[in-house]
């Protein structure tokens, strides 16, 4: 049993990560900005606490001493670069053994050295958000050892409303692939329990569910 702090615990990825961790017998600190909005979330081995992932002191108070922390955050109102850089900075300074940060498939390469977000046909309006995520991952890359971080994303996208199939595969960029949030949570918890990838970006796709 591990102690796991999950930031963005009220969001789609975070909520499924809380459930998966709880089902596996872990002790979960579910971190949300306003616990009064999540009154039904606390339960067996799940404690809800207030925290802001962009604030170092807040992250330390919520996560320090845990075996692992997971960041699964999105704020449509924030400047993406400021938000993801601050979050990565705060999370990478947390006193945890393992750090997982949910990031974007568009940071993956379409060709050697060319990220999808840099390809000529990539929609300009999405670039600032993607660059914000990328800047956050750059902060992780610059983190000194022994921070055992992993950036993890879908290989394509999430399958909204998708079921838990119980399987996933590690993949390169595969924009046709979809993974349910429940299966993504399995990948997250597998990397917490048995870390296989370190200080890199790994992507996961859902079992055989492929959209045309
Ligand atoms: N194709 C892809 O690669 C792809 C697709 C979709 C999403 N993603 C990424 O996956 C991650 C998770 O997305 P999601 O779909 O789960 O998002 P979501 O459902 O919108 O949840 C995001 C959560 O972040 C929390 N949050 C926002 N600001 C915060 C702060 N300052 N401190 C703490 N928590 C904060 C919010 O919590 P409260 O409002 O409850 O406080 C919210 O519950 C994001 O990084 C997103 O960019 C990737």
Coordinates of C-alpha atoms and ligand atoms in Angstrom, one line a residue:
X1 CA 0.0 0.0 0.0
X2 CA 1.3 3.4 -1.0
X3 CA 0.4 7.0 0.0
X4 CA -0.5 8.9 -3.2
X5 CA -1.4 12.5 -3.6
X6 CA -3.5 13.3 -6.7
X7 CA -3.8 16.9 -7.9
X8 CA -6.8 17.6 -10.1
X9 CA -8.6 14.8 -8.2
X10 CA -12.0 16.3 -9.2
X11 CA -11.2 16.3 -12.9
X12 CA -11.8 13.5 -15.4
X13 CA -8.3 12.0 -15.3
X14 CA -7.9 12.7 -11.6
X15 CA -11.2 11.2 -10.5
X16 CA -10.4 7.9 -12.3
X17 CA -7.0 7.9 -10.8
X18 CA -8.5 8.3 -7.3
X19 CA -10.9 5.4 -8.0
X20 CA -8.1 3.1 -9.4
X21 CA -5.8 3.9 -6.5
X22 CA -8.5 3.3 -4.0
X23 CA -9.5 0.0 -5.6
X24 CA -5.9 -1.1 -5.4
X25 CA -5.8 -0.5 -1.7
X26 CA -3.7 2.7 -1.7
X27 CA -4.1 5.6 0.7
X28 CA -5.1 8.6 -1.4
X29 CA -4.9 12.3 -0.7
X30 CA -7.3 13.8 -3.3
X31 CA -6.2 17.4 -3.8
X32 CA -8.8 19.9 -5.1
X33 CA -9.0 23.6 -5.0
X34 CA -12.3 23.7 -3.1
X35 CA -13.2 20.6 -1.1
X36 CA -16.8 22.0 -0.6
X37 CA -17.4 21.2 -4.3
X38 CA -16.4 17.5 -3.7
X39 CA -18.3 16.4 -0.7
X40 CA -18.9 12.9 -2.0
X41 CA -15.3 12.2 -2.8
X42 CA -13.9 11.2 0.6
X43 CA -14.2 7.6 1.5
X44 CA -12.3 4.5 2.6
X45 CA -8.6 5.4 2.4
X46 CA -9.5 8.6 0.5
X47 CA -9.0 12.0 2.2
X48 CA -9.9 15.2 0.4
X49 CA -7.7 18.2 1.0
X50 CA -7.4 21.7 -0.5
X51 CA -4.5 22.5 -2.6
X52 CA -3.3 24.6 -5.5
X53 CA -0.8 22.8 -7.8
X54 CA 0.8 26.0 -8.9
X55 CA 1.7 27.0 -5.3
X56 CA 4.9 25.4 -3.9
X57 CA 3.8 25.7 -0.3
X58 CA 0.4 24.3 -1.0
X59 CA 1.8 21.4 -2.9
X60 CA 4.3 20.7 -0.1
X61 CA 1.5 20.7 2.5
X62 CA -0.6 18.3 0.5
X63 CA 2.0 16.0 -0.9
X64 CA 5.2 15.9 1.1
X65 CA 5.8 12.5 2.7
X66 CA 3.7 10.7 0.1
X67 CA 5.2 7.8 -1.9
X68 CA 3.9 9.4 -5.1
X69 CA 2.2 12.4 -6.5
X70 CA 0.1 12.6 -9.7
X71 CA -0.7 15.9 -11.4
X72 CA -3.7 15.8 -13.7
X73 CA -4.6 19.5 -14.0
X74 CA -6.1 21.9 -16.5
X75 CA -7.3 25.4 -16.0
X76 CA -8.9 27.0 -19.0
X77 CA -8.7 30.5 -17.4
X78 CA -4.9 30.4 -16.8
X79 CA -2.0 31.4 -19.0
X80 CA -0.9 27.9 -20.2
X81 CA 2.8 28.5 -19.9
X82 CA 2.6 30.2 -16.5
X83 CA 0.2 27.5 -15.2
X84 CA 2.1 24.4 -16.4
X85 CA 5.5 25.8 -15.5
X86 CA 4.4 26.7 -12.0
X87 CA 2.7 23.3 -11.5
X88 CA 5.8 21.4 -12.8
X89 CA 8.1 23.5 -10.6
X90 CA 6.0 22.9 -7.5
X91 CA 5.4 19.2 -8.1
X92 CA 9.1 18.5 -8.9
X93 CA 10.1 20.0 -5.5
X94 CA 7.6 17.8 -3.6
X95 CA 9.1 15.3 -1.2
X96 CA 7.7 12.2 -3.0
X97 CA 9.4 9.1 -4.4
X98 CA 7.6 9.2 -7.7
X99 CA 6.0 11.9 -9.7
X100 CA 3.6 11.5 -12.6
X101 CA 2.4 14.5 -14.6
X102 CA -0.4 14.1 -17.2
X103 CA 0.6 15.9 -20.4
X104 CA -0.4 16.1 -24.1
X105 CA -0.1 13.8 -27.1
X106 CA 0.8 16.7 -29.3
X107 CA 4.2 16.9 -27.6
X108 CA 5.1 13.6 -29.3
X109 CA 7.1 13.5 -32.5
X110 CA 5.7 13.1 -35.9
X111 CA 9.2 12.7 -37.3
X112 CA 12.6 12.6 -35.6
X113 CA 13.0 16.0 -33.8
X114 CA 9.6 17.3 -35.0
X115 CA 6.8 17.5 -32.4
X116 CA 3.3 17.3 -33.6
X117 CA 2.6 20.8 -32.3
X118 CA 5.4 22.1 -34.5
X119 CA 4.2 20.5 -37.7
X120 CA 3.1 23.0 -40.4
X121 CA -0.5 21.8 -40.5
X122 CA -1.0 22.0 -36.7
X123 CA -3.7 24.5 -35.8
X124 CA -2.1 27.8 -34.6
X125 CA -4.9 28.4 -32.1
X126 CA -3.9 25.3 -30.1
X127 CA -0.2 26.0 -30.0
X128 CA -0.1 28.2 -26.9
X129 CA -1.8 25.5 -24.8
X130 CA 0.6 22.9 -26.2
X131 CA 3.6 25.1 -25.7
X132 CA 2.5 25.6 -22.1
X133 CA 2.4 21.9 -21.5
X134 CA 5.8 21.6 -23.2
X135 CA 7.3 24.2 -21.0
X136 CA 6.1 22.3 -18.0
X137 CA 7.7 19.1 -19.2
X138 CA 10.9 21.1 -19.8
X139 CA 10.8 22.1 -16.2
X140 CA 10.7 18.4 -15.3
X141 CA 13.5 17.6 -17.6
X142 CA 15.6 20.2 -15.8
X143 CA 14.8 18.8 -12.4
X144 CA 17.8 17.5 -10.6
X145 CA 18.2 13.8 -9.8
X146 CA 16.8 12.0 -7.9
X147 CA 13.3 13.4 -9.0
X148 CA 11.8 10.3 -10.5
X149 CA 9.2 12.0 -12.8
X150 CA 7.2 10.7 -15.7
X151 CA 5.1 12.8 -18.1
X152 CA 2.3 10.6 -19.4
X153 CA -0.4 11.3 -22.0
X154 CA -2.7 9.5 -24.4
X155 CA -1.1 8.5 -27.6
X156 CA -4.0 10.2 -29.4
X157 CA -6.8 11.4 -27.2
X158 CA -9.2 10.3 -24.4
X159 CA -12.3 8.4 -25.3
X160 CA -14.8 10.5 -23.4
X161 CA -17.4 8.4 -21.7
X162 CA -15.4 5.3 -22.6
X163 CA -15.5 2.2 -20.5
X164 CA -12.8 0.6 -18.4
X165 CA -11.5 -2.3 -20.7
X166 CA -8.7 -3.2 -18.3
X167 CA -6.0 -2.9 -20.8
X168 CA -3.8 -0.3 -22.6
X169 CA -0.6 -0.3 -24.6
X170 CA 2.4 1.9 -24.6
X171 CA 2.7 3.7 -28.0
X172 CA 4.3 6.4 -29.9
X173 CA 2.1 9.2 -31.3
X174 CA -1.1 7.6 -32.7
X175 CA -3.7 10.2 -33.3
X176 CA -6.3 7.6 -34.3
X177 CA -6.1 6.0 -30.9
X178 CA -8.4 6.6 -28.0
X179 CA -8.1 5.6 -24.3
X180 CA -10.8 5.8 -21.7
X181 CA -10.0 7.8 -18.6
X182 CA -10.5 4.6 -16.6
X183 CA -7.9 2.7 -18.7
X184 CA -5.5 5.7 -18.5
X185 CA -5.8 5.5 -14.7
X186 CA -4.6 1.9 -14.9
X187 CA -1.5 3.1 -16.7
X188 CA -1.0 5.8 -14.1
X189 CA -1.2 3.4 -11.2
X190 CA 0.9 0.8 -12.9
X191 CA 3.7 3.4 -13.2
X192 CA 3.2 4.3 -9.6
X193 CA 3.4 0.7 -8.3
X194 CA 6.0 -0.6 -10.7
X195 CA 7.8 2.3 -12.4
X196 CA 9.0 1.3 -15.9
X197 CA 9.7 4.7 -17.4
X198 CA 11.8 7.4 -15.9
X199 CA 12.3 11.1 -16.7
X200 CA 10.7 10.9 -20.1
X201 CA 7.3 11.2 -21.8
X202 CA 5.4 8.0 -22.4
X203 CA 2.1 7.7 -24.2
X204 CA -0.6 5.1 -23.9
X205 CA -3.4 4.0 -26.1
X206 CA -6.5 2.0 -25.3
X207 CA -6.5 -1.8 -26.0
X208 CA -7.8 -2.3 -29.5
X209 CA -10.2 0.6 -29.6
X210 CA -9.3 2.6 -32.7
X211 CA -11.4 5.2 -34.3
X212 CA -11.6 5.6 -38.1
Ligands
LIG1 N1 -4.9 14.3 -26.1 C1 -4.3 14.6 -25.0 O1 -3.1 14.4 -24.8 C2 -5.1 15.2 -23.9 C3 -6.5 15.3 -24.0 C4 -7.2 15.9 -22.9 C5 -6.6 16.3 -21.7 N2 -5.2 16.1 -21.7 C6 -4.5 16.6 -20.5 O2 -4.9 15.7 -19.4 C7 -4.8 16.4 -18.2 C8 -6.1 16.2 -17.3 O3 -7.2 16.6 -18.1 P1 -8.7 16.3 -17.7 O4 -9.4 16.0 -18.9 O5 -8.7 15.4 -16.5 O6 -9.1 17.8 -17.2 P2 -10.3 18.3 -16.3 O7 -11.4 17.2 -16.3 O8 -10.7 19.6 -16.8 O9 -9.7 18.4 -14.8 C9 -8.7 19.3 -14.5 C10 -8.7 19.5 -13.0 O10 -7.6 20.4 -12.8 C11 -7.9 21.0 -11.6 N3 -7.1 22.2 -11.4 C12 -7.1 23.4 -12.2 N4 -6.3 24.3 -11.7 C13 -5.8 23.8 -10.5 C14 -4.9 24.3 -9.6 N5 -4.3 25.5 -9.7 N6 -4.6 23.5 -8.5 C15 -5.1 22.2 -8.4 N7 -6.0 21.7 -9.3 C16 -6.3 22.5 -10.4 C17 -9.4 21.3 -11.6 O11 -9.7 21.1 -10.3 P3 -10.9 21.9 -9.5 O12 -11.6 22.9 -10.5 O13 -11.7 20.8 -9.1 O14 -10.1 22.6 -8.4 C18 -9.9 20.2 -12.5 O15 -10.7 19.2 -11.7 C19 -4.6 17.9 -18.5 O16 -3.3 18.3 -18.4 C20 -4.9 17.9 -20.0 O17 -4.3 19.0 -20.7 C21 -4.5 15.6 -22.7

